[in-house]
PDB file of C-alpha atoms in Angstrom:
ATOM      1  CA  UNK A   1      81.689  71.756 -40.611  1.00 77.00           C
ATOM      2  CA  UNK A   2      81.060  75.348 -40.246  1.00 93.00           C
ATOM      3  CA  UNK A   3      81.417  77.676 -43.004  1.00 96.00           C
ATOM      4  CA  UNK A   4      81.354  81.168 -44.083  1.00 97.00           C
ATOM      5  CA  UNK A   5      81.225  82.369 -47.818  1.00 97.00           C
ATOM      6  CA  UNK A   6      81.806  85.694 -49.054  1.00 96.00           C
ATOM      7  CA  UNK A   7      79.362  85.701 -51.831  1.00 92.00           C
ATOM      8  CA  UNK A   8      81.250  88.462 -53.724  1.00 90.00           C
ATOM      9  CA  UNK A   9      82.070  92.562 -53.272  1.00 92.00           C
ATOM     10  CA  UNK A  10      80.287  95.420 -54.891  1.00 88.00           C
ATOM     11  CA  UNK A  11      83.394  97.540 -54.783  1.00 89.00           C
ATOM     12  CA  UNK A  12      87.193  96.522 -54.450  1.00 87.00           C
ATOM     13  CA  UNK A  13      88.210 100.176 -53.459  1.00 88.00           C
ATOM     14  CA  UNK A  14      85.775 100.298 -50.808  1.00 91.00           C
ATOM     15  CA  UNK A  15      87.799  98.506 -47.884  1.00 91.00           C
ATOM     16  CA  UNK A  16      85.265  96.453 -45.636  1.00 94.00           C
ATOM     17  CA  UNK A  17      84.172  97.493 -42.413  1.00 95.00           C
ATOM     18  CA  UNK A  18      86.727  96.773 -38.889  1.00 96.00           C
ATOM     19  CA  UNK A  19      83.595  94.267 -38.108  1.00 97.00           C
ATOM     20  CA  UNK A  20      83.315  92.393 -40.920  1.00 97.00           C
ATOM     21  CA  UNK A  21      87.256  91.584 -40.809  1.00 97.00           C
ATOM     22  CA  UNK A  22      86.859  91.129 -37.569  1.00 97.00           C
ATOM     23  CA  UNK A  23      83.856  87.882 -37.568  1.00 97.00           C
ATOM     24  CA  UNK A  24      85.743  86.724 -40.586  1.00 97.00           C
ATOM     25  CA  UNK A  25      88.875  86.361 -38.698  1.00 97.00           C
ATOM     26  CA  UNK A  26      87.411  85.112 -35.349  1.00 98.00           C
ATOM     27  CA  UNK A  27      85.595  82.099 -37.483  1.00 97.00           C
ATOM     28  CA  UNK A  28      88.199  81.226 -39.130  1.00 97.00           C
ATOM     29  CA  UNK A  29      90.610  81.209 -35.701  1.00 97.00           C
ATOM     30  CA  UNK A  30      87.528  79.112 -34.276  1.00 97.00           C
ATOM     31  CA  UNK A  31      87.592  76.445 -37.395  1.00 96.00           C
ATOM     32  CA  UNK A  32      85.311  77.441 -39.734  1.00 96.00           C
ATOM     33  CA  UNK A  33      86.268  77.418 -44.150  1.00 97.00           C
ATOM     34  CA  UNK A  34      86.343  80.850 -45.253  1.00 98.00           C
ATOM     35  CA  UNK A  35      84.994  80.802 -48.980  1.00 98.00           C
ATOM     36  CA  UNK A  36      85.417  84.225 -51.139  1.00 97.00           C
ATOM     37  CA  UNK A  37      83.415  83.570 -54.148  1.00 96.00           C
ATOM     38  CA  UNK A  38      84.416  86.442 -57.076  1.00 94.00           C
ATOM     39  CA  UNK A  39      85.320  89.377 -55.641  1.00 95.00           C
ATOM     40  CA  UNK A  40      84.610  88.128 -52.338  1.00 96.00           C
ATOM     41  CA  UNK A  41      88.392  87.124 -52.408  1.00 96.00           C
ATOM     42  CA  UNK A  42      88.975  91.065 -51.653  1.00 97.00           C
ATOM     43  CA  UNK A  43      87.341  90.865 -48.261  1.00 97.00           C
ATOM     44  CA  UNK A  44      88.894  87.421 -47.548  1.00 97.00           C
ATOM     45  CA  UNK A  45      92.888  89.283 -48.655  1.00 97.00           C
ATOM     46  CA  UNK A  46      91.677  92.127 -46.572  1.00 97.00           C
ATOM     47  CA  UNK A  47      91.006  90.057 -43.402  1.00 97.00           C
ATOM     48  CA  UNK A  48      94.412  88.649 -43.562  1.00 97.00           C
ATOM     49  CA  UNK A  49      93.571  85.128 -44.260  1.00 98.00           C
ATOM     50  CA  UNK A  50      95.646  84.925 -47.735  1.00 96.00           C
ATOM     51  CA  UNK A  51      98.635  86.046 -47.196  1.00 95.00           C
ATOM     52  CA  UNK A  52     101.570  84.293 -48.964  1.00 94.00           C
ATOM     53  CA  UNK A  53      98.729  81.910 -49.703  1.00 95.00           C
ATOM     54  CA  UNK A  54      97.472  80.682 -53.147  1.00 95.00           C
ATOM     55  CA  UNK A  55      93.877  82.542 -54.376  1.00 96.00           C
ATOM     56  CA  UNK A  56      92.292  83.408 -57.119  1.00 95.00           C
ATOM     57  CA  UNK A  57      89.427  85.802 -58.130  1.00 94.00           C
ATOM     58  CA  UNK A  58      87.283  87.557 -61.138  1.00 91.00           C
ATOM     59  CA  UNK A  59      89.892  87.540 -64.117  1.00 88.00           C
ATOM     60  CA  UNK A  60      88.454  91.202 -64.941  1.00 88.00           C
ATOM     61  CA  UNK A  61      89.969  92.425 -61.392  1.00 92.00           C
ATOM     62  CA  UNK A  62      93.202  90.352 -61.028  1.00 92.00           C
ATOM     63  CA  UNK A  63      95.138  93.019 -61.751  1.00 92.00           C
ATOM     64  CA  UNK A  64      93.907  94.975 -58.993  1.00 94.00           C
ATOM     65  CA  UNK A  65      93.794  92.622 -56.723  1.00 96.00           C
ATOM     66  CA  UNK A  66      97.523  92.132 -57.520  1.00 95.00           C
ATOM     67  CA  UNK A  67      98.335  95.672 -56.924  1.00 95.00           C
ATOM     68  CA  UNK A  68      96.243  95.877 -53.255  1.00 95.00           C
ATOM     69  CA  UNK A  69      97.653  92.304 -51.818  1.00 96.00           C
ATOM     70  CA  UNK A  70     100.895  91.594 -53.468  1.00 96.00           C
ATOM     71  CA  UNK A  71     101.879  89.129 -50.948  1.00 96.00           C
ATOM     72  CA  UNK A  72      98.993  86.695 -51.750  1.00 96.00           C
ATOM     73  CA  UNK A  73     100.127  84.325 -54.649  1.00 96.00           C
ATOM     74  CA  UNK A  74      97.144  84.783 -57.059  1.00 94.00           C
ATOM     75  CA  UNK A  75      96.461  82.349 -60.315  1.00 91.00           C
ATOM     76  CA  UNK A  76      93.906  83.849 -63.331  1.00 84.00           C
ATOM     77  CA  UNK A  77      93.242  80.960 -65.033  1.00 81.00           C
ATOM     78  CA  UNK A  78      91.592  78.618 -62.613  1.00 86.00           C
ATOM     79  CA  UNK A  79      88.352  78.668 -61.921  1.00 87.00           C
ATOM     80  CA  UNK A  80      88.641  77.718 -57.770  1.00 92.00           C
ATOM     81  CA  UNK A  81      91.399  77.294 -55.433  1.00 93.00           C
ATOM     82  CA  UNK A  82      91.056  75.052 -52.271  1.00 92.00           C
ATOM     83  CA  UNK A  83      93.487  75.653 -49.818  1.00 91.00           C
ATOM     84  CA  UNK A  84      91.453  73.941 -47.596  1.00 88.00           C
ATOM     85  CA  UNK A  85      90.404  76.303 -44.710  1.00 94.00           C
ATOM     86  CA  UNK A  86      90.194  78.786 -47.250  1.00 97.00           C
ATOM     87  CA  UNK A  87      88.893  78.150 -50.663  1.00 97.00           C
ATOM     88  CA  UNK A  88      88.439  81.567 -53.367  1.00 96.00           C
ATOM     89  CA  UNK A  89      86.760  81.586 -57.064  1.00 95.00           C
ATOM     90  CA  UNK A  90      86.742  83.439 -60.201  1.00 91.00           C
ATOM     91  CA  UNK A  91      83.586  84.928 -61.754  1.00 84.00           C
ATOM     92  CA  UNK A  92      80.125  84.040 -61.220  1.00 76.00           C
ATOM     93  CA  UNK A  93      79.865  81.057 -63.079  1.00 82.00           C
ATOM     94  CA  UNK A  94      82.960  79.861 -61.791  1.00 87.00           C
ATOM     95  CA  UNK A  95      81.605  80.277 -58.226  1.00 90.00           C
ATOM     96  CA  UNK A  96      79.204  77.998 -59.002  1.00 89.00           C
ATOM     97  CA  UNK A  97      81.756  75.178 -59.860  1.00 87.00           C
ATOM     98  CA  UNK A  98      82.867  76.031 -56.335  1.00 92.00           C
ATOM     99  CA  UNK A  99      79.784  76.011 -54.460  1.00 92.00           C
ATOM    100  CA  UNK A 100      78.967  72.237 -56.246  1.00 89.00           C
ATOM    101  CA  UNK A 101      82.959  71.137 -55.477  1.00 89.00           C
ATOM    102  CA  UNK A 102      82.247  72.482 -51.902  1.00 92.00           C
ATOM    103  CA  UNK A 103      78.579  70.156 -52.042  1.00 91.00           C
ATOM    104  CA  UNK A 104      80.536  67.164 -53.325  1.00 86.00           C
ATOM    105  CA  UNK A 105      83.047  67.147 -50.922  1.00 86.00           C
ATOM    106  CA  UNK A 106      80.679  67.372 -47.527  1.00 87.00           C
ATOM    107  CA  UNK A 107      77.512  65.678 -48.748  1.00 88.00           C
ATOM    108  CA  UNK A 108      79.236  63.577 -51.813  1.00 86.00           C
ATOM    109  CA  UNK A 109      79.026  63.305 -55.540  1.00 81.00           C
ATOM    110  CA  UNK A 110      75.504  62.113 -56.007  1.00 82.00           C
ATOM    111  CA  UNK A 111      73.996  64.713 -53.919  1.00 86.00           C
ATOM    112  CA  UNK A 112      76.331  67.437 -56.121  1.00 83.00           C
ATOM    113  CA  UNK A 113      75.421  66.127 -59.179  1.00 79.00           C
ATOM    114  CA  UNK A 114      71.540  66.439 -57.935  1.00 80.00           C
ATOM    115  CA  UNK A 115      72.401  69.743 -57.366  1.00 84.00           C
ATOM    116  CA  UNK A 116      74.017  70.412 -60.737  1.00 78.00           C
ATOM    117  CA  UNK A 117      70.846  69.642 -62.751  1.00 71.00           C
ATOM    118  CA  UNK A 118      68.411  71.656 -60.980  1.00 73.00           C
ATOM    119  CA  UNK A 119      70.415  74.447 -61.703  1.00 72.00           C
ATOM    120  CA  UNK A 120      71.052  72.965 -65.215  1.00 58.00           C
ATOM    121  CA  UNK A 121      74.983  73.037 -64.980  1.00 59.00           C
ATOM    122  CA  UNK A 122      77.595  70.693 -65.485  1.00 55.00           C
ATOM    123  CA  UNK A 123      78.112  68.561 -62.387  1.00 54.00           C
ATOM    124  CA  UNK A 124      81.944  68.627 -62.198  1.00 52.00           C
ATOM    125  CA  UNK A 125      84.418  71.209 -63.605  1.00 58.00           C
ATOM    126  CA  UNK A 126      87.877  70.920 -62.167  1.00 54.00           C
ATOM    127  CA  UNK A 127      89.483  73.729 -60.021  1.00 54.00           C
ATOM    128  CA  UNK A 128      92.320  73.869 -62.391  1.00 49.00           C
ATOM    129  CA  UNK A 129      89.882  74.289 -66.056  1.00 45.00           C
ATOM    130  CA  UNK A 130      90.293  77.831 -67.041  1.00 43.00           C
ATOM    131  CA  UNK A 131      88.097  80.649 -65.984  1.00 42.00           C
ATOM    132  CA  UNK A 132      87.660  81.908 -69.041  1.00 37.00           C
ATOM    133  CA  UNK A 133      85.328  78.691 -70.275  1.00 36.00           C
ATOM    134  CA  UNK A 134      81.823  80.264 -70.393  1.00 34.00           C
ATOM    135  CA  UNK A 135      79.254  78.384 -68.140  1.00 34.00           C
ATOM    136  CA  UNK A 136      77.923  75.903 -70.613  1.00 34.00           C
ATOM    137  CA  UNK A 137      74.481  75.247 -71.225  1.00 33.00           C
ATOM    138  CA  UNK A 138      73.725  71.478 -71.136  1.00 41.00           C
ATOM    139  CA  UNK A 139      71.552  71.293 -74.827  1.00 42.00           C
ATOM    140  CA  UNK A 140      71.498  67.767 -75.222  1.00 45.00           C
ATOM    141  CA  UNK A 141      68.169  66.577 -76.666  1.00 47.00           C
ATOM    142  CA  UNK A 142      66.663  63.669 -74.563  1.00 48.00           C
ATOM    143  CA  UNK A 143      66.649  60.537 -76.629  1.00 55.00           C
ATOM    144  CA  UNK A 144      68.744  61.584 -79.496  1.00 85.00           C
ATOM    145  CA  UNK A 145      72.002  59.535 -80.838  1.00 91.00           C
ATOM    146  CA  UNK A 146      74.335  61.884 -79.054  1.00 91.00           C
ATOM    147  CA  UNK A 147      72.688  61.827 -76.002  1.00 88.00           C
ATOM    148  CA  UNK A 148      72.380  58.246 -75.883  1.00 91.00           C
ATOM    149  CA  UNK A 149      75.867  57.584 -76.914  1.00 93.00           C
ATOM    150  CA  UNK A 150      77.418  59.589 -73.480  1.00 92.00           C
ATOM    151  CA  UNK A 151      74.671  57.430 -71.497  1.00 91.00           C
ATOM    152  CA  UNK A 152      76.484  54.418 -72.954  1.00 94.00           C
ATOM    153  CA  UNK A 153      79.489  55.480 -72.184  1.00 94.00           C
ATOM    154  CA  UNK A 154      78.533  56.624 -68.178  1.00 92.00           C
ATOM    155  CA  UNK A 155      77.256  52.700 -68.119  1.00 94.00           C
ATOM    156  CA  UNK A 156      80.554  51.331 -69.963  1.00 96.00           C
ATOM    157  CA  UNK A 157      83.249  52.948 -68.163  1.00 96.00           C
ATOM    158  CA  UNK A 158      85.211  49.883 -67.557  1.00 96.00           C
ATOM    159  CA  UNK A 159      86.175  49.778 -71.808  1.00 95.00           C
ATOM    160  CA  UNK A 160      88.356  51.599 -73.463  1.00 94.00           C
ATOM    161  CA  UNK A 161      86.383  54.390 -75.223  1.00 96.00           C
ATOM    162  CA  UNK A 162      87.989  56.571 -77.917  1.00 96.00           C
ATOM    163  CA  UNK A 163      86.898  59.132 -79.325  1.00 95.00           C
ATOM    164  CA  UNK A 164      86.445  57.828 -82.661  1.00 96.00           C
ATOM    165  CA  UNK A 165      84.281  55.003 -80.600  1.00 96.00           C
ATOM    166  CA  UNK A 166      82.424  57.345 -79.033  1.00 96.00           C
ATOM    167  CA  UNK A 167      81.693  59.728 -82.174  1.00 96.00           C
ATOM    168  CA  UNK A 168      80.576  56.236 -83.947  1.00 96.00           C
ATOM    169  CA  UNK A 169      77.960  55.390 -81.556  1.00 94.00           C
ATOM    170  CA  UNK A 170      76.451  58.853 -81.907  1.00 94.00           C
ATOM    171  CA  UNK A 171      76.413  58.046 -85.576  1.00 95.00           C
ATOM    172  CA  UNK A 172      78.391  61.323 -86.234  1.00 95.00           C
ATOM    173  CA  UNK A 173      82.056  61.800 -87.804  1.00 96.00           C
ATOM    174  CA  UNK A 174      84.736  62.444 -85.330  1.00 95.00           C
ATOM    175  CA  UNK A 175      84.790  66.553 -86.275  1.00 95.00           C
ATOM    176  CA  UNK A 176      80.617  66.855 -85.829  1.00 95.00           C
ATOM    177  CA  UNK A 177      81.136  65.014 -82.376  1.00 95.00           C
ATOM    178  CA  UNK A 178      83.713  67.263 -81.218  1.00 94.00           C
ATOM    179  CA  UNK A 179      82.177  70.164 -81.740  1.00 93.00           C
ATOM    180  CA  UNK A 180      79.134  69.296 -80.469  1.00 91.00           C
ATOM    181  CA  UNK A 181      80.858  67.742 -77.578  1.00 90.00           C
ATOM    182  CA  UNK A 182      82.641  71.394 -76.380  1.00 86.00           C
ATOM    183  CA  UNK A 183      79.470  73.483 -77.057  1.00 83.00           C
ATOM    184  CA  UNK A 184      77.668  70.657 -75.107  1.00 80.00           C
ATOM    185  CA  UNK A 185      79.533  70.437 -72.057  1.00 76.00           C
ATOM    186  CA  UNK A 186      82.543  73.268 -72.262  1.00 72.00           C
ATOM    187  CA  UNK A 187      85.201  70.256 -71.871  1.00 78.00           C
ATOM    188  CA  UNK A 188      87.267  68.022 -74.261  1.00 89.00           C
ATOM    189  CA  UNK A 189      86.353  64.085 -74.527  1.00 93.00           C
ATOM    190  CA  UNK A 190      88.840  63.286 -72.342  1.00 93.00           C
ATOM    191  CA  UNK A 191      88.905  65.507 -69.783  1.00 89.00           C
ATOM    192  CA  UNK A 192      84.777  64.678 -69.093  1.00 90.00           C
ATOM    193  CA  UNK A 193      85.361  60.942 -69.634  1.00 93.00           C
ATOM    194  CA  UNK A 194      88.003  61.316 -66.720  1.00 92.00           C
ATOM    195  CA  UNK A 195      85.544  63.574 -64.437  1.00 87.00           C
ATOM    196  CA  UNK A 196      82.953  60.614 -64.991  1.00 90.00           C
ATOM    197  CA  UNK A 197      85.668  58.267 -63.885  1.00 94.00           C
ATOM    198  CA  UNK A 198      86.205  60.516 -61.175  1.00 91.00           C
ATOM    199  CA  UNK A 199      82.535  60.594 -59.911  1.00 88.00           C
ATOM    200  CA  UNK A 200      82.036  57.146 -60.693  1.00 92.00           C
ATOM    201  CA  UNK A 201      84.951  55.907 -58.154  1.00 93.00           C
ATOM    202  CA  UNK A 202      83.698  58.461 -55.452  1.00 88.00           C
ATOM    203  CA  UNK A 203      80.141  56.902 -55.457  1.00 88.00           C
ATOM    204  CA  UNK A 204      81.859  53.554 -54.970  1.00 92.00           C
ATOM    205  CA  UNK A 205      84.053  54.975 -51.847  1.00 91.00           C
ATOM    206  CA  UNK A 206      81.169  56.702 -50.777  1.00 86.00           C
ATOM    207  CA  UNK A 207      78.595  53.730 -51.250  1.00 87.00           C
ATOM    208  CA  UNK A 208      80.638  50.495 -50.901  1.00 92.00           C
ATOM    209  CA  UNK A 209      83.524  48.511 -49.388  1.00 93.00           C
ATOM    210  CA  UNK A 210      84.393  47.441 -52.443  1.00 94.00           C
ATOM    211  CA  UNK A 211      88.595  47.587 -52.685  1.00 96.00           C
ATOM    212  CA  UNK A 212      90.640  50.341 -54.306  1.00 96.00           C
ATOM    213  CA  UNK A 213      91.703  47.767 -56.915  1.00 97.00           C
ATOM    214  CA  UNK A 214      87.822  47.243 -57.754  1.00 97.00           C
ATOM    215  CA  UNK A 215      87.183  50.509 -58.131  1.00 97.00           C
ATOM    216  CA  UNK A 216      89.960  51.392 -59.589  1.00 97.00           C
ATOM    217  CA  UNK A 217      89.507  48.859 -62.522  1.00 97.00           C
ATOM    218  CA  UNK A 218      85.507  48.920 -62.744  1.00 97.00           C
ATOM    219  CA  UNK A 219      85.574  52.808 -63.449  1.00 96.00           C
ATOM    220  CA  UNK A 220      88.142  52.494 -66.287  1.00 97.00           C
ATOM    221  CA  UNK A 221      91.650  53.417 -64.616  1.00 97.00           C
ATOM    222  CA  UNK A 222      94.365  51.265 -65.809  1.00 96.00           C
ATOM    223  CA  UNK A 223      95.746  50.565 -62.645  1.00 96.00           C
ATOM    224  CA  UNK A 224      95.401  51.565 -58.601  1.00 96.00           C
ATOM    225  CA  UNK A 225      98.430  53.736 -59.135  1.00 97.00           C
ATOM    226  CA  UNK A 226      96.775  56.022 -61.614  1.00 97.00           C
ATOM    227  CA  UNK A 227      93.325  56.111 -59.719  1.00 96.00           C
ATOM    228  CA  UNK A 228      95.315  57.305 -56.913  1.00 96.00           C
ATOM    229  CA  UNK A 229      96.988  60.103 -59.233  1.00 95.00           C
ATOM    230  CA  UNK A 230      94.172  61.028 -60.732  1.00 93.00           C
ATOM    231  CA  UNK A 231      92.451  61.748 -56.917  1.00 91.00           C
ATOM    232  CA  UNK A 232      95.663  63.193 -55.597  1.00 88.00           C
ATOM    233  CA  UNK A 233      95.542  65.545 -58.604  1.00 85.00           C
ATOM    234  CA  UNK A 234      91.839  66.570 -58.952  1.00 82.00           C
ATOM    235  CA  UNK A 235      90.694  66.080 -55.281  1.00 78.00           C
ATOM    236  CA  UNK A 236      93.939  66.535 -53.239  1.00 76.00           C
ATOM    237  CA  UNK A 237      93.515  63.406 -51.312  1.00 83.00           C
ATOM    238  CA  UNK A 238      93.791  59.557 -52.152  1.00 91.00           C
ATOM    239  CA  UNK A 239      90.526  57.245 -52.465  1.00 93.00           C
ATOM    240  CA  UNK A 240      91.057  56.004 -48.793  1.00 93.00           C
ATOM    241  CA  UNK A 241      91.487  58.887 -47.147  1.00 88.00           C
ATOM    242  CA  UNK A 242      88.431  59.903 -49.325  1.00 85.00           C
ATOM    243  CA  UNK A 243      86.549  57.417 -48.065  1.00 87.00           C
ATOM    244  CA  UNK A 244      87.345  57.411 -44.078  1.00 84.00           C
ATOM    245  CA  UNK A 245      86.546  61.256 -44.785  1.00 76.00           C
ATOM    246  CA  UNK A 246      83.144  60.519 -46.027  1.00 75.00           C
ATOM    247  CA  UNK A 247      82.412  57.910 -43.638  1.00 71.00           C
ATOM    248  CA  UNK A 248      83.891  60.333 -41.121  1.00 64.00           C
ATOM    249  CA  UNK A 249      81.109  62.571 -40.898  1.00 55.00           C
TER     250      UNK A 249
END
C-alpha cells in the first residue's frame, strides 16, 4: 500500500503551491491513501480530495476550515476520520491515534501496540473518542494493585468484569478506581475493556484459524452478532473480512 501523509500546515491562509496539489492528486488518482494529519487536512481540502466528503481537523481551526471548504462535511469532536483512501485527524496528539490506527490496520494490532509503548501512549483510542481528551500519560506503577488488577483483567477477558470487580481486585473503592482509571488511560472502564476485546479478537484473526464463534466468546462478547457490531462499528469491517484482509497482504 502506498501512502502519503500530510504531516500538518504552518499556515491555513497560505494556499499550497500548484505542485504540491498537483503530486497529491496524481497519487491519489494512481491508488495511494492520502492522510492529512492536523492541519494537514487544509492541503488535502485544497487538492480537491474532500469534497462532499467526511474530515476532520485541529478543533482550534474548524471554524476556518468551515468557512474556506464548505462543501466538505467536517466533524470537531473526533479525533480521526477514515474514509478509506483518505483518512484526516485533529491535533497533534490525536494524529498520533491515527498514525497507530493506520499501523494496526497494515501491519496488525501487536505490532501497533509495540509501537504505542515506545512512544509511551495508549495503544488504541477510537476514531470516534473526542478530540478534546488530552493525550494521556500511561502512570501506572509496575507491580502495584492497580496495575496488576488491569493485567488480570487483559488475561480474563472471557468473564464478566464489572467495575465494582475490577475496583475490588485493585483493592480500591469503586470512586478511587475511577478516577484513577481516567487520569490513567483518558477512557471510561468500559470503553477500554471493549478496546481490549477489540485487540484481543484481532490478534486471534490475525494469528489463528480459530472460528468467529471462538473468538467471539474467548474475548468476552456475548455472542458472534455483537463481535461483528462491535468491528463493524470501531473498524468498519467484519472479523472475516478482517482477517482475509490481513492474510491478504
Amino acid at each position: 500500500m502506498e501512502m502519503v501523509i500530510v504531516p500538518s500546515w504552518d499556515d491555513p491562509a497560505r494556499p499550497p503551491e500548484p505542485a504540491l496539489l498537483d503530486a497529491l492528486r496524481a497519487a491519489h488518482a494512481a491508488g495511494a491513501k492520502i492522510v492529512g494529519l492536523c492541519m494537514g487536512a487544509f492541503v488535502v481540502a485544497a487538492a480537491g480530495l474532500l469534497h462532499r466528503r467526511q474530515a476532520t481537523t485541529h478543533w482550534r481551526w474548524m471554524a476556518d476550515f468551515q468557512q474556506r471548504y464548505p462543501d466538505v462535511r467536517t466533524d470537531k469532536d473526533v479525533l480521526y476520520i477514515d474514509e478509506d483512501d483518505v483518512v484526516t485527524s485533529a491535533g497533534t496528539a490525536a494524529s498520533i491515534d491515527c498514525c497507530l490506527h493506520l499501523v494496526r490496520k497494515i501491519w496488525g494490532a501487536d505490532t501497533a501496540a509495540h509501537v504505542a509503548r515506545q512512544l509511551v501512549v495508549p495503544p488504541h483510542r477510537q476514531g470516534g473518542q473526542s478530540q478534546y481528551v488530552a493525550l494521556p500519560v500511561q502512570n501506572t506503577r509496575q507491580g502495584d494493585n492497580f496495575s496488576q488488577a488491569l493485567e488480570w483483567v487483559t488475561a480474563n477477558l472471557q468473564q464478566t468484569l464489572s467495575l465494582d470487580r475490577v475496583a475490588e481486585k485493585a483493592c480500591m473503592s469503586r470512586r478511587s478506581f475511577t478516577r484513577r482509571f481516567q487520569q490513567t488511560t483518558g477512557n471510561s472502564f468500559a470503553q477500554w475493556l471493549l478496546n481490549q476485546r477489540l485487540i484481543a479478537a484481532q490478534r486471534f484473526l490475525e494469528k489463528s484459524d480459530r472460528s468467529i464463534e471462538y473468538i467471539a466468546e474467548t474475548v468476552g462478547f456475548p455472542s458472534t452478532t455483537s463481535l461483528r457490531r462491535h468491528f463493524l462499528k470501531h473498524l468498519n469491517t467484519s472479523p472475516s473480512r478482517y482477517r482475509r484482509e490481513f492474510r491478504g497482504r
